[in-house]
Coordinates of C-alpha atoms in Angstrom, one line a residue:
M4 CA -29.1 34.9 104.3
L5 CA -26.6 33.4 102.1
L6 CA -23.4 35.3 101.8
L7 CA -20.5 34.7 99.0
S8 CA -17.3 36.3 98.5
P9 CA -16.2 38.0 96.1
S10 CA -13.8 35.4 95.1
S11 CA -16.2 32.8 95.1
I12 CA -18.6 35.0 92.3
F13 CA -15.5 36.0 90.3
A14 CA -13.8 32.5 90.3
P15 CA -13.8 30.6 86.5
P16 CA -16.3 27.7 86.4
S17 CA -15.6 24.2 87.1
T18 CA -14.1 22.2 84.0
S19 CA -15.5 19.4 85.4
R20 CA -19.1 20.8 84.2
I21 CA -18.3 21.6 80.4
R22 CA -15.5 19.1 79.5
P23 CA -17.5 16.9 77.0
S24 CA -17.3 13.4 77.1
P25 CA -14.4 11.6 75.1
I26 CA -16.5 9.0 73.4
K27 CA -18.9 11.7 72.2
S28 CA -16.2 13.9 71.2
M29 CA -14.9 10.9 69.0
A30 CA -18.2 10.0 67.6
V31 CA -18.3 13.9 66.4
N32 CA -15.3 13.7 64.8
R33 CA -16.0 10.3 62.5
S34 CA -19.5 12.0 61.9
S35 CA -17.9 15.2 60.9
S36 CA -15.0 13.5 58.5
A37 CA -17.1 10.6 57.0
P38 CA -18.9 13.0 54.3
A39 CA -15.9 14.6 53.3
Q40 CA -14.5 10.7 52.9
R41 CA -17.2 9.8 50.8
R42 CA -17.2 13.0 48.8
N43 CA -13.4 12.7 48.1
G44 CA -14.3 8.8 46.7
M45 CA -16.9 9.9 44.7
S46 CA -14.8 12.5 43.0
A47 CA -11.9 9.9 42.3
L48 CA -14.6 7.2 41.2
E49 CA -16.6 9.6 38.9
A50 CA -12.9 10.8 37.5
R51 CA -11.9 7.5 36.9
S52 CA -14.9 6.5 35.2
S53 CA -15.0 9.3 32.5
L54 CA -11.5 8.5 31.7
V55 CA -12.7 4.9 31.2
I56 CA -15.6 6.3 29.3
A57 CA -13.5 8.5 27.2
L58 CA -11.1 5.7 26.5
A59 CA -13.6 3.8 25.2
S60 CA -15.4 6.1 23.2
Q61 CA -12.0 6.9 21.2
T62 CA -11.2 3.4 21.1
S63 CA -14.5 2.8 19.7
S64 CA -14.2 5.4 17.0
L65 CA -10.6 4.3 16.2
S66 CA -11.7 1.0 15.9
Q67 CA -14.5 2.0 13.4
K68 CA -12.0 4.5 11.4
L69 CA -9.8 0.9 11.0
L70 CA -12.5 -1.1 10.2
T71 CA -13.6 1.5 7.6
E72 CA -10.6 1.7 5.9
L73 CA -9.8 -2.2 5.9
T74 CA -13.1 -2.8 4.4
S75 CA -12.6 -0.2 1.9
E76 CA -9.2 -1.7 1.1
T77 CA -10.2 -4.9 1.2
A78 CA -13.1 -4.6 -0.9
K79 CA -10.5 -3.0 -3.9
Y80 CA -9.2 -6.8 -4.1
V81 CA -12.4 -8.6 -3.3
F82 CA -14.6 -6.4 -6.4
P83 CA -12.0 -6.3 -8.7
K84 CA -12.8 -3.8 -12.0
R85 CA -12.9 -4.4 -15.4
I86 CA -10.8 -2.5 -17.5
F87 CA -9.6 -4.8 -20.4
E88 CA -12.0 -6.0 -23.0
S89 CA -11.5 -9.7 -23.3
R90 CA -10.4 -11.6 -26.5
N91 CA -11.5 -14.7 -25.4
L92 CA -12.7 -17.0 -22.6
K93 CA -9.9 -16.8 -20.1
E94 CA -9.4 -13.4 -20.5
A95 CA -12.9 -13.2 -19.5
L96 CA -11.9 -14.8 -16.1
M97 CA -9.0 -12.5 -15.4
S98 CA -9.7 -9.6 -12.9
V99 CA -7.8 -6.9 -11.5
P100 CA -7.8 -4.9 -8.5
D101 CA -9.3 -1.7 -8.1
L102 CA -6.3 0.6 -8.1
E103 CA -4.6 2.8 -10.2
T104 CA -2.8 1.8 -13.1
V105 CA -1.0 2.9 -16.5
K106 CA -3.3 4.8 -18.5
F107 CA -3.5 3.7 -22.4
K108 CA -5.0 3.9 -25.1
V109 CA -5.6 0.9 -27.4
L110 CA -4.4 1.0 -31.2
K111 CA -5.1 -2.1 -32.7
R112 CA -6.4 -5.6 -31.1
T113 CA -6.0 -9.0 -33.0
D114 CA -6.5 -12.8 -31.8
Q115 CA -3.1 -13.0 -30.7
Y116 CA -1.8 -9.5 -29.2
E117 CA -2.9 -6.0 -29.1
I118 CA -1.1 -2.4 -29.7
R119 CA -1.3 0.3 -26.8
E120 CA 0.0 3.7 -27.0
V121 CA 0.8 4.0 -23.2
K122 CA 0.9 7.8 -21.5
P123 CA 4.0 8.4 -19.7
Y124 CA 4.4 7.8 -15.7
F125 CA 7.0 7.5 -12.9
V126 CA 8.2 4.4 -11.3
A127 CA 10.2 3.2 -8.5
E128 CA 12.5 0.3 -9.2
T129 CA 15.4 -1.5 -7.7
T130 CA 17.4 -4.3 -9.3
M131 CA 16.5 -7.8 -8.1
P132 CA 18.9 -10.1 -6.7
G133 CA 20.0 -13.3 -8.4
K134 CA 20.0 -14.4 -12.2
S135 CA 15.9 -15.2 -12.7
G136 CA 13.2 -12.3 -12.3
F137 CA 11.0 -14.7 -11.1
D138 CA 13.1 -16.5 -8.2
L139 CA 10.7 -16.3 -5.2
N140 CA 13.3 -15.2 -2.5
G141 CA 14.5 -12.4 -4.9
A142 CA 11.2 -11.2 -5.8
S143 CA 10.1 -10.9 -2.3
Q144 CA 13.1 -9.0 -1.8
S145 CA 12.6 -6.7 -4.4
F146 CA 8.8 -6.2 -3.5
N147 CA 9.5 -5.1 -0.1
T148 CA 12.2 -3.0 -0.9
L149 CA 9.9 -1.2 -3.0
A150 CA 7.1 -1.6 -0.8
E151 CA 8.9 0.1 2.1
Y152 CA 9.8 3.2 0.1
L153 CA 5.9 3.5 -0.9
F154 CA 4.6 3.3 2.6
G155 CA 6.9 6.0 4.3
K156 CA 10.9 4.6 3.9
N157 CA 11.3 8.2 1.7
T158 CA 12.7 11.4 2.7
K159 CA 9.1 12.8 3.7
K160 CA 8.3 9.8 5.7
E161 CA 4.9 9.9 3.5
S162 CA 2.9 6.6 2.9
M163 CA 1.4 6.7 -1.0
A164 CA -1.6 4.7 -2.2
M165 CA -0.7 1.3 -3.5
T166 CA -0.7 1.0 -7.4
T167 CA -1.1 -1.8 -10.2
P168 CA 0.3 -3.7 -11.7
V169 CA 4.1 -4.7 -10.5
I170 CA 6.6 -4.6 -13.9
T171 CA 9.6 -6.7 -14.2
C172 CA 11.7 -6.7 -17.1
R173 CA 15.0 -7.8 -18.2
T174 CA 17.5 -4.3 -18.2
Q175 CA 20.0 -3.5 -20.9
S176 CA 23.9 -2.9 -18.6
D177 CA 23.5 0.8 -19.5
G178 CA 20.7 1.5 -17.4
E179 CA 17.7 1.7 -19.9
K180 CA 14.6 3.2 -18.6
M181 CA 11.6 1.4 -17.2
E182 CA 8.3 1.6 -18.1
M183 CA 4.9 0.5 -16.5
T184 CA 3.3 1.6 -12.9
T185 CA 0.8 -0.9 -12.3
P186 CA 2.8 -3.7 -12.3
V187 CA 5.8 -4.2 -11.1
I188 CA 8.5 -4.5 -13.7
T189 CA 11.7 -6.6 -13.7
K190 CA 14.1 -6.2 -16.3
R191 CA 17.8 -7.9 -17.1
A192 CA 20.9 -7.2 -18.5
E193 CA 22.0 -10.0 -20.9
D194 CA 25.1 -9.7 -20.5
Q195 CA 24.8 -9.0 -16.3
E196 CA 22.3 -11.8 -16.2
K197 CA 20.4 -8.5 -14.2
W198 CA 16.7 -8.1 -13.9
R199 CA 14.8 -4.8 -12.5
M200 CA 11.3 -4.7 -10.4
S201 CA 9.3 -1.7 -10.8
F202 CA 6.4 0.2 -8.8
V203 CA 4.1 2.1 -10.6
M204 CA 3.9 5.3 -8.6
P205 CA 0.8 7.4 -7.9
S206 CA 0.1 9.6 -11.1
N207 CA -0.9 12.8 -8.5
Y208 CA 2.4 13.4 -7.6
G209 CA 3.9 14.1 -11.3
S210 CA 7.4 14.5 -10.6
D211 CA 7.2 15.5 -7.3
L212 CA 7.7 12.1 -5.4
P213 CA 9.7 11.9 -1.7
L214 CA 12.8 10.9 -2.4
P215 CA 13.6 7.2 -1.1
K216 CA 16.1 6.6 1.8
D217 CA 17.2 3.2 0.1
S218 CA 20.0 3.6 -2.4
S219 CA 19.4 0.8 -4.1
V220 CA 15.7 2.5 -4.9
T221 CA 15.8 5.0 -8.1
I222 CA 12.7 7.0 -9.3
K223 CA 12.5 7.2 -13.1
E224 CA 10.0 8.5 -15.8
V225 CA 8.9 6.2 -18.0
P226 CA 8.3 8.4 -21.7
R227 CA 4.9 7.6 -23.8
K228 CA 5.5 4.8 -25.7
T229 CA 3.7 2.1 -28.0
V230 CA 3.7 -1.8 -27.0
A231 CA 2.3 -5.1 -28.0
V232 CA 0.7 -7.1 -25.3
V233 CA -0.3 -10.5 -24.3
A234 CA -2.2 -11.2 -21.9
F235 CA -2.0 -14.9 -19.6
S236 CA -3.7 -16.0 -16.4
G237 CA -1.2 -18.5 -13.4
F238 CA 1.7 -17.7 -12.2
V239 CA 4.6 -16.4 -14.0
N240 CA 7.9 -18.2 -14.5
D241 CA 10.9 -17.7 -16.8
E242 CA 10.0 -20.6 -19.0
E243 CA 6.4 -19.4 -19.3
V244 CA 8.0 -15.7 -20.1
K245 CA 10.3 -17.1 -22.8
A246 CA 8.0 -18.8 -24.5
R247 CA 5.3 -15.9 -24.4
E248 CA 7.9 -14.0 -25.9
S249 CA 9.1 -15.7 -28.7
R250 CA 5.7 -16.5 -29.9
L251 CA 4.7 -12.8 -29.8
R252 CA 7.7 -11.8 -31.5
T253 CA 6.9 -14.4 -34.4
A254 CA 3.6 -13.1 -34.1
L255 CA 4.4 -9.4 -34.9
K256 CA 6.7 -10.2 -37.8
G257 CA 3.5 -10.7 -40.2
D258 CA 1.8 -7.3 -38.8
A259 CA 1.7 -5.1 -41.3
E260 CA 1.6 -2.2 -39.3
F261 CA 3.8 -2.7 -36.6
Q262 CA 7.2 -3.8 -35.5
V263 CA 9.3 -4.9 -32.7
K264 CA 12.1 -1.7 -31.9
D265 CA 15.3 -2.1 -32.1
G266 CA 16.8 -3.7 -28.7
A267 CA 13.2 -4.1 -27.3
L268 CA 13.4 -6.3 -24.3
V269 CA 10.1 -8.3 -22.7
E270 CA 8.7 -6.7 -19.9
V271 CA 6.2 -8.5 -17.4
A272 CA 3.3 -6.7 -15.7
Q273 CA 1.8 -8.8 -12.9
Y274 CA -1.8 -6.9 -11.9
N275 CA -2.6 -9.6 -8.7
P276 CA -2.0 -10.3 -5.4
P277 CA -0.7 -13.7 -4.3
F278 CA -3.8 -15.0 -2.8
T279 CA -5.5 -14.5 -6.3
L280 CA -6.8 -17.7 -7.7
P281 CA -4.6 -18.7 -10.2
F282 CA -7.2 -18.6 -13.6
T283 CA -8.2 -15.3 -12.4
R284 CA -5.3 -13.3 -11.9
R285 CA -4.0 -11.1 -15.0
N286 CA -0.3 -11.1 -16.7
E287 CA 0.9 -9.3 -19.1
I288 CA 3.8 -9.5 -21.4
S289 CA 4.8 -7.0 -23.4
L290 CA 7.4 -5.4 -26.2
E291 CA 7.6 -2.1 -27.7
V292 CA 7.1 -1.1 -30.9
E293 CA 6.8 1.3 -33.7
R294 CA 5.2 1.5 -36.6
K295 CA 6.5 0.5 -39.8
Q296 CA 8.1 2.8 -42.3
E297 CA 5.9 3.6 -45.8

């Protein structure tokens, strides 16, 4: 019979029998941590993929919106509207962009000119540098100044719609008010050789236009008036304006109903962007007139 001592019965089992193998333990640890690492790796990859997809979708949506807006704006120039009745073939070839313009009613039409009643409108105007109203550098500076106001350089930081024409006119030294919306208007004071350029303001603002941040830009309301107008194509220069103004004044002397208003200065309206072909451009010179006394 085998005799066991109490100490042998209650002695703890030998650790050598239950100690796991180091190699097996390392394998278990690696196998248990690998799924967690893969899970973490897939989660990060999925997050990055979702972000890329979201950004791509947003970019695509923005690109489509910009493309739509660009197409819409381009169409206004590529597919111009016809708002003027043509007196001859040259005028039939003229076109203007599909933009808001000055509203008027034709009172009379002859072979040489047209008499219009122009409705009131607002303009943003600035004095042009130099002695000429059609000097390229001076005109570019003035145009950019007015465009900056129109597209956000104002107290409301608001971008407004472009209109037509741009009006250029000689202006008197006492600061005579300017007229026209669609064209840029330039006026010159006879004694100071100054011209002014004007942008017609969108009519939906009325008198509630944002104020310019540039002190050289002023806002004015042009009252209702009657004008004699002659249209012509090509690019505008001082000699062309002088010659056409002289012919218009001469023609109006023979009008039985209307006469040139005292102190009236010539205004030039240009309806088209620079890239327009010369023979399709529409320009107008105008003089304010009044009915003759009975």
